[in-house]
PDB file of C-alpha atoms in Angstrom:
ATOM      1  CA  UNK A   1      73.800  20.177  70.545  1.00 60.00           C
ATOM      2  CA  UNK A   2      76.025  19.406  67.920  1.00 63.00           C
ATOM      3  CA  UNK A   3      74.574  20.707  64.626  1.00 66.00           C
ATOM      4  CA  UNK A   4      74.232  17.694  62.658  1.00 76.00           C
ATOM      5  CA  UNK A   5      75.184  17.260  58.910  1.00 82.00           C
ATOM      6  CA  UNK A   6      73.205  18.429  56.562  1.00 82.00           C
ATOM      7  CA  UNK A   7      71.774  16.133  54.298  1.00 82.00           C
ATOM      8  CA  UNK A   8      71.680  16.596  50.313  1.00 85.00           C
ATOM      9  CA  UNK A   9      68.448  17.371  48.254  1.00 85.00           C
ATOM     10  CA  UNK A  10      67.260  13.975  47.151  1.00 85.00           C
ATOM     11  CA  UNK A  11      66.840  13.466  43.960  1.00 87.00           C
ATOM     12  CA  UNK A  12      63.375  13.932  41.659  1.00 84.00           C
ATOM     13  CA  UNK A  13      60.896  11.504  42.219  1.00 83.00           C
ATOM     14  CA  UNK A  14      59.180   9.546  39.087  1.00 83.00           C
ATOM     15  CA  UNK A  15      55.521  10.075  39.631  1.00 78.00           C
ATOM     16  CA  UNK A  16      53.398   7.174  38.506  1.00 78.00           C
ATOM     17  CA  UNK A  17      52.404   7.644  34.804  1.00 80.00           C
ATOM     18  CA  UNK A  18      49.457   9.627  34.407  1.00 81.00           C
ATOM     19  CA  UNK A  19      46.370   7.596  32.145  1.00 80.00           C
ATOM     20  CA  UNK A  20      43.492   9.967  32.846  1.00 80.00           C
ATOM     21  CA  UNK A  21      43.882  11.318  29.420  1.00 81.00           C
ATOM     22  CA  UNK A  22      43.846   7.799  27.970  1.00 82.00           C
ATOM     23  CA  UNK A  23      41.188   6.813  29.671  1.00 83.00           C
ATOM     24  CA  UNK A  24      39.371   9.856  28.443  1.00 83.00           C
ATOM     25  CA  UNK A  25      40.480   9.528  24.914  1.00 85.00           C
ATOM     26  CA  UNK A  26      39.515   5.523  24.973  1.00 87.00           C
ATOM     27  CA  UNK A  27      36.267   6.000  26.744  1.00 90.00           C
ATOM     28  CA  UNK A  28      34.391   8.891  24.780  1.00 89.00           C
ATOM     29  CA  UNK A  29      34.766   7.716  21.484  1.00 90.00           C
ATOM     30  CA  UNK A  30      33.435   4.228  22.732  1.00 92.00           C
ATOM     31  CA  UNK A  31      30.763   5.864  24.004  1.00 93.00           C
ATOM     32  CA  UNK A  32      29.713   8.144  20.625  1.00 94.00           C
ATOM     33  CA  UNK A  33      30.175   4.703  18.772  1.00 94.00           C
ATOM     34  CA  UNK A  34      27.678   2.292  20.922  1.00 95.00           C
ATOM     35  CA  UNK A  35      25.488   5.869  21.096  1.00 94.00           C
ATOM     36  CA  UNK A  36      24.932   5.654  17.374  1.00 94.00           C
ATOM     37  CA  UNK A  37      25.237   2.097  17.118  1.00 93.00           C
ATOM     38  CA  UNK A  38      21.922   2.384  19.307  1.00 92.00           C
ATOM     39  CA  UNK A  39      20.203   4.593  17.174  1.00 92.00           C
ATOM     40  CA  UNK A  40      20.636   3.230  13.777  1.00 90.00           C
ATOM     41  CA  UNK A  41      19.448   0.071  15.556  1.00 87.00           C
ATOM     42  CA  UNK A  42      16.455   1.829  16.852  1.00 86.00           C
ATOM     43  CA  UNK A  43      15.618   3.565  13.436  1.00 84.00           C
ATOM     44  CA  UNK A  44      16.193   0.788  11.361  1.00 82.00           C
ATOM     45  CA  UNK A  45      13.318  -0.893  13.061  1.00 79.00           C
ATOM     46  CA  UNK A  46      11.371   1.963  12.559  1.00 76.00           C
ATOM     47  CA  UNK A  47      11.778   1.600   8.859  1.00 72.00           C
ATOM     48  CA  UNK A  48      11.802  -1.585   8.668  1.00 69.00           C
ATOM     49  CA  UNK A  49       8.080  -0.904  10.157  1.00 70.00           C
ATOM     50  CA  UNK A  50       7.504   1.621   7.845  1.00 66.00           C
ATOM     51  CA  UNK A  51       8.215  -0.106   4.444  1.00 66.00           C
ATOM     52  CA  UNK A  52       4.847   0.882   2.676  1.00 73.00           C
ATOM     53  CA  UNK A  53       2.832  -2.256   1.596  1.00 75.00           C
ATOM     54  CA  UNK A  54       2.662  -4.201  -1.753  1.00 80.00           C
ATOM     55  CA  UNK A  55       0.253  -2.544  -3.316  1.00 85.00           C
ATOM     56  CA  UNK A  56      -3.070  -4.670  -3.700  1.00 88.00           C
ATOM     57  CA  UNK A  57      -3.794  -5.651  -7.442  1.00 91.00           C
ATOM     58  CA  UNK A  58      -7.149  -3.946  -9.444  1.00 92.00           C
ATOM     59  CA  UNK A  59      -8.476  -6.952  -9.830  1.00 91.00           C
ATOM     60  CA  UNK A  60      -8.426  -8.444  -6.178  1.00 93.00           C
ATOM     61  CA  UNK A  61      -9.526  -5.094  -4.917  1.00 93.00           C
ATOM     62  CA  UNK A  62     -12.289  -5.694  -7.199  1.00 94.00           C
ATOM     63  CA  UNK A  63     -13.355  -8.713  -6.506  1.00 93.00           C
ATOM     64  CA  UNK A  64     -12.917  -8.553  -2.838  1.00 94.00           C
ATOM     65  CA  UNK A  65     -15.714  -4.947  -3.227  1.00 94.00           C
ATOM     66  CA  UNK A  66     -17.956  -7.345  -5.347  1.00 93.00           C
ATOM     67  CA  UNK A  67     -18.267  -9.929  -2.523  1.00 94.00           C
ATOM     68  CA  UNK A  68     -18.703  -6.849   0.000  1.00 94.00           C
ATOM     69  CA  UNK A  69     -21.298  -5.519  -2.276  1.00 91.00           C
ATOM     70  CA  UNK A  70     -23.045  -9.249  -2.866  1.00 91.00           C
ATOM     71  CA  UNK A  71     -23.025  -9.905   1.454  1.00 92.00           C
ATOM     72  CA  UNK A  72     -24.938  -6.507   1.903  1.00 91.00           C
ATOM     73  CA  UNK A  73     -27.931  -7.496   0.039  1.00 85.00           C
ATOM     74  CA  UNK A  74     -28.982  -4.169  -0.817  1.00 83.00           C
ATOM     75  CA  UNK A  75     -31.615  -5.595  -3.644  1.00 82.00           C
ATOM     76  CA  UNK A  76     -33.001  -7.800  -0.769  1.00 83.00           C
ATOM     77  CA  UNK A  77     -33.084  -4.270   1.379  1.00 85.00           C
ATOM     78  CA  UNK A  78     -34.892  -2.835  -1.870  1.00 80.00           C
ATOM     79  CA  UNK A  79     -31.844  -0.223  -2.959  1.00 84.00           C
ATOM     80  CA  UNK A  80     -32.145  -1.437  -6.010  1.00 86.00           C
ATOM     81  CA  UNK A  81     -30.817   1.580  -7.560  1.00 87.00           C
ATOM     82  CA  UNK A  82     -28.324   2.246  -4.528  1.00 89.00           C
ATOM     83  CA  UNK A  83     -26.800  -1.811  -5.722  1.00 90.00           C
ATOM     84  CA  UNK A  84     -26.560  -0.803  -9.494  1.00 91.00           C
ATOM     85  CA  UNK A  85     -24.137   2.515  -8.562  1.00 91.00           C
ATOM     86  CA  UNK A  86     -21.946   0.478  -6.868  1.00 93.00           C
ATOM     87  CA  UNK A  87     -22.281  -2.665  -9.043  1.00 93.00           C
ATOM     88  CA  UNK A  88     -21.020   0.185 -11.880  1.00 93.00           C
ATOM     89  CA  UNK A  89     -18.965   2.053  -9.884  1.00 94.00           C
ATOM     90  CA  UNK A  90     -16.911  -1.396  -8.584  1.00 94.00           C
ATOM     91  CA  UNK A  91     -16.181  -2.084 -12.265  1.00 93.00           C
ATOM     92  CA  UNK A  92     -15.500   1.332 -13.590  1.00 92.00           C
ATOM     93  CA  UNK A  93     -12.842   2.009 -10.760  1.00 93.00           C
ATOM     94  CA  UNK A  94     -11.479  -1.367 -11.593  1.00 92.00           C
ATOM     95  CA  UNK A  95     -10.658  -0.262 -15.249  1.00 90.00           C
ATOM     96  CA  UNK A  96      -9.551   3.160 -13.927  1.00 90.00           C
ATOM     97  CA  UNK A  97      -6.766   0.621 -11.650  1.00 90.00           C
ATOM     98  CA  UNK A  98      -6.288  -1.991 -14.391  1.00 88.00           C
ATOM     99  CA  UNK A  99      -6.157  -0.201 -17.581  1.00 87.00           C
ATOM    100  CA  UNK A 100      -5.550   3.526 -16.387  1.00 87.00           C
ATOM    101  CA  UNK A 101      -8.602   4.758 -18.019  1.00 85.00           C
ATOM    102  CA  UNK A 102     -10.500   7.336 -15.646  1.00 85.00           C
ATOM    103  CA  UNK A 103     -13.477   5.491 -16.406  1.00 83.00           C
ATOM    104  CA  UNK A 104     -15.132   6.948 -13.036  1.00 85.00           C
ATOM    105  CA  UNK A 105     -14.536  10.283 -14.415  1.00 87.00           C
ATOM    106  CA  UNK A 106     -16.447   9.340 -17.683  1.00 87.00           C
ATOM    107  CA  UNK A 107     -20.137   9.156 -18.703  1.00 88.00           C
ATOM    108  CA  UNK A 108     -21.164   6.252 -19.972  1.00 87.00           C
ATOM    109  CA  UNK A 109     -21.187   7.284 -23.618  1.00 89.00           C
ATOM    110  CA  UNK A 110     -17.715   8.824 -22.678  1.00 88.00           C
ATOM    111  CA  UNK A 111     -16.482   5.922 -21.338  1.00 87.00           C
ATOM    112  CA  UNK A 112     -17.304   3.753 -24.296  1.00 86.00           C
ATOM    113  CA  UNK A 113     -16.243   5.792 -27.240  1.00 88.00           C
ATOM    114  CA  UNK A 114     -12.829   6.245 -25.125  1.00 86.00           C
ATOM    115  CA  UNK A 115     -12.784   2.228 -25.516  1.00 84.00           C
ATOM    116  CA  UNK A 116     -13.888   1.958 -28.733  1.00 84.00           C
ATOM    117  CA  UNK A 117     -10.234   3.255 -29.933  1.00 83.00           C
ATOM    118  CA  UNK A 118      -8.526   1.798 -26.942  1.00 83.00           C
ATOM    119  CA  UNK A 119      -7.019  -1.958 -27.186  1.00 84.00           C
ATOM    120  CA  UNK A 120      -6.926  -2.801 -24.022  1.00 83.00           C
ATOM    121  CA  UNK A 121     -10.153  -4.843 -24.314  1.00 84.00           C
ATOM    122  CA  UNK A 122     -11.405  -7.276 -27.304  1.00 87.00           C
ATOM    123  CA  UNK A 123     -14.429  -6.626 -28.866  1.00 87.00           C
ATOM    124  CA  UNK A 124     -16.438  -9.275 -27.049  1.00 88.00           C
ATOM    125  CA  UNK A 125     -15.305  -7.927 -23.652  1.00 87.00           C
ATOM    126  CA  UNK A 126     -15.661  -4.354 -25.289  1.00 87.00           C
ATOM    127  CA  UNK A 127     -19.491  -5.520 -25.702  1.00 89.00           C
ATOM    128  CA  UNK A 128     -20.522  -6.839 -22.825  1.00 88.00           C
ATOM    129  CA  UNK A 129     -19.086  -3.709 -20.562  1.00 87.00           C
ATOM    130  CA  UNK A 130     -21.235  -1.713 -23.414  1.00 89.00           C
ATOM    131  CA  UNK A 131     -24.110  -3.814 -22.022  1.00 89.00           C
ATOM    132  CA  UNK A 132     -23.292  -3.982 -18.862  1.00 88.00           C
ATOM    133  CA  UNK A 133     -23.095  -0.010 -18.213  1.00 89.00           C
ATOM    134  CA  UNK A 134     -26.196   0.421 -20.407  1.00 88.00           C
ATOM    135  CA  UNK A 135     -28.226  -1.731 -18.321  1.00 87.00           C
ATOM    136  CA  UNK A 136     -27.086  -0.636 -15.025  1.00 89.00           C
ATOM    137  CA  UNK A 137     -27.544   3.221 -16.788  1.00 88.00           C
ATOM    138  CA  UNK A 138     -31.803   2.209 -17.678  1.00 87.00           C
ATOM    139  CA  UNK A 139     -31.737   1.112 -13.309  1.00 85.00           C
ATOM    140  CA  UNK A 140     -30.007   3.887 -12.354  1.00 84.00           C
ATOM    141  CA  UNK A 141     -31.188   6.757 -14.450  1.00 84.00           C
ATOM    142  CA  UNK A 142     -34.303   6.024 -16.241  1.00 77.00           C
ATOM    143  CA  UNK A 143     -37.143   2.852 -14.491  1.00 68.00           C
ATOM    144  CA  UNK A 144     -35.137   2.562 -11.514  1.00 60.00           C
ATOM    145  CA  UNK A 145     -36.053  -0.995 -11.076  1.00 72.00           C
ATOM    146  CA  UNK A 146     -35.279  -4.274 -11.960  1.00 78.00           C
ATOM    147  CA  UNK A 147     -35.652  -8.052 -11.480  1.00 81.00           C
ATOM    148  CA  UNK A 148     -34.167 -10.364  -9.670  1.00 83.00           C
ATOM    149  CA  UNK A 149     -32.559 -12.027 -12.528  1.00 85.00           C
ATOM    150  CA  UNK A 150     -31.285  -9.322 -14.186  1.00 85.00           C
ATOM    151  CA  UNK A 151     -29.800  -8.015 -11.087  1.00 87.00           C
ATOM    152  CA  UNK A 152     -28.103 -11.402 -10.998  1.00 88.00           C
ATOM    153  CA  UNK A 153     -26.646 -11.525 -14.657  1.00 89.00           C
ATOM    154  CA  UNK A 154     -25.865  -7.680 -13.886  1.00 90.00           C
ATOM    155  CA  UNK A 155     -23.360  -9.247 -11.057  1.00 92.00           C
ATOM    156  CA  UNK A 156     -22.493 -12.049 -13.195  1.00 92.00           C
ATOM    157  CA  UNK A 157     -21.379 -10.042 -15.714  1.00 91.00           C
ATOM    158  CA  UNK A 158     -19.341  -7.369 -13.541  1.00 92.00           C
ATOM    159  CA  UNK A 159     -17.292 -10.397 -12.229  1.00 93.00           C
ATOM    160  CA  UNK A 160     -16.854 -11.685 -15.849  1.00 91.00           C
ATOM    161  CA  UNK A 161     -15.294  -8.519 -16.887  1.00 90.00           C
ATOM    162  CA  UNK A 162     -13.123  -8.385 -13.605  1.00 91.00           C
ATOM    163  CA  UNK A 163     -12.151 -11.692 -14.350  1.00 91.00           C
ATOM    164  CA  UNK A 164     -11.745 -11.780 -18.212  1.00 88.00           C
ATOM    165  CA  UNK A 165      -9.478  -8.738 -17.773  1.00 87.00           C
ATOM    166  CA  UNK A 166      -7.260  -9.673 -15.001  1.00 84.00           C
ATOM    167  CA  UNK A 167      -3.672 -10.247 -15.030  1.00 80.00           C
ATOM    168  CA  UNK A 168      -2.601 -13.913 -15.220  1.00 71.00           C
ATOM    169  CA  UNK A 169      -0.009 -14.800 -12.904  1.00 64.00           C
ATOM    170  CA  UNK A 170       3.018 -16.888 -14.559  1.00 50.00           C
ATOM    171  CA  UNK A 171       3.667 -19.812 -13.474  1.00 51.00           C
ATOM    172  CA  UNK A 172       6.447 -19.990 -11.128  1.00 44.00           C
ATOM    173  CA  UNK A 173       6.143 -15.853 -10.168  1.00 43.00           C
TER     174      UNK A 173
END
């Protein structure tokens, strides 16, 4: 056999270009990105849910209590006494809200020498709380009973205060 030629040593060979790394480099940042894309999504909702309310105004608290109060018919269940606490309570937690007195923290007398150099209330409205508290005191604290009637003008006159005292909305706000 006749030794053939030998051949030359070929040249190198280009490999194909190698992207792995750019895919790498493309991919995980993408990744973090729709990762916390995804989560401030996720906790702005929860936020969003967890906004606290508006907080409710004195004097619709109040009022809403009084109607509470009026549906239970505690006179007609014979808690006379039982109506008059909350009747006085109702309207003393209602200045505490309004006026930031601590009016539930306050006897009566208390209560109405605190007002007497306060100006948050005129002197008619300044007067019928006076009487209003005094009353409800005598049910409370000293006969313990009372008519019809005077349970009524008792209510009547918590709402008038409630009412008398209340913020008025402006128009357009």
């Amino acid at each position: 056999m006749v030794p053939q030629e030998l051949k030359d040593v070929r040249p190198p060979v280009d490999l194909p270009p190698d992207y792995a790394w750019l895919f790498f480099a493309l991919t995980v940042p993408a990744l973090i990105l729709i990762a916390l894309f995804l989560r401030w999504l996720r906790d702005r909702r929860r936020f969003a849910k967890a906004v606290p309310p508006v907080p409710r105004r004195p004097w619709d608290i109040a009022f809403e209590q009084l109607n509470d109060l009026k549906k239970q018919n505690l006179p007609g269940q014979g808690s006379v006494k039982e109506y008059f606490i909350r009747l006085t309570d109702i309207v003393r937690h209602y200045i505490e809200g309004r006026f930031m007195i601590s009016a539930p923290d306050m006897t009566t007398e208390e209560f109405l020498n605190t007002l007497k150099s306060s100006t948050v209330l005129n002197a008619s409205q300044k007067d019928s709380l006076g009487e209003f508290l005094s009353h409800s005191d005598l049910v409370k604290f000293a006969r313990g009973g009372a008519s019809e009637q005077e349970m009524e003008n008792a209510f009547a006159m918590a709402q008038r205060i409630v009412d008398e005292t209340k913020e008025v909305d402006s128009p357009g706000g």
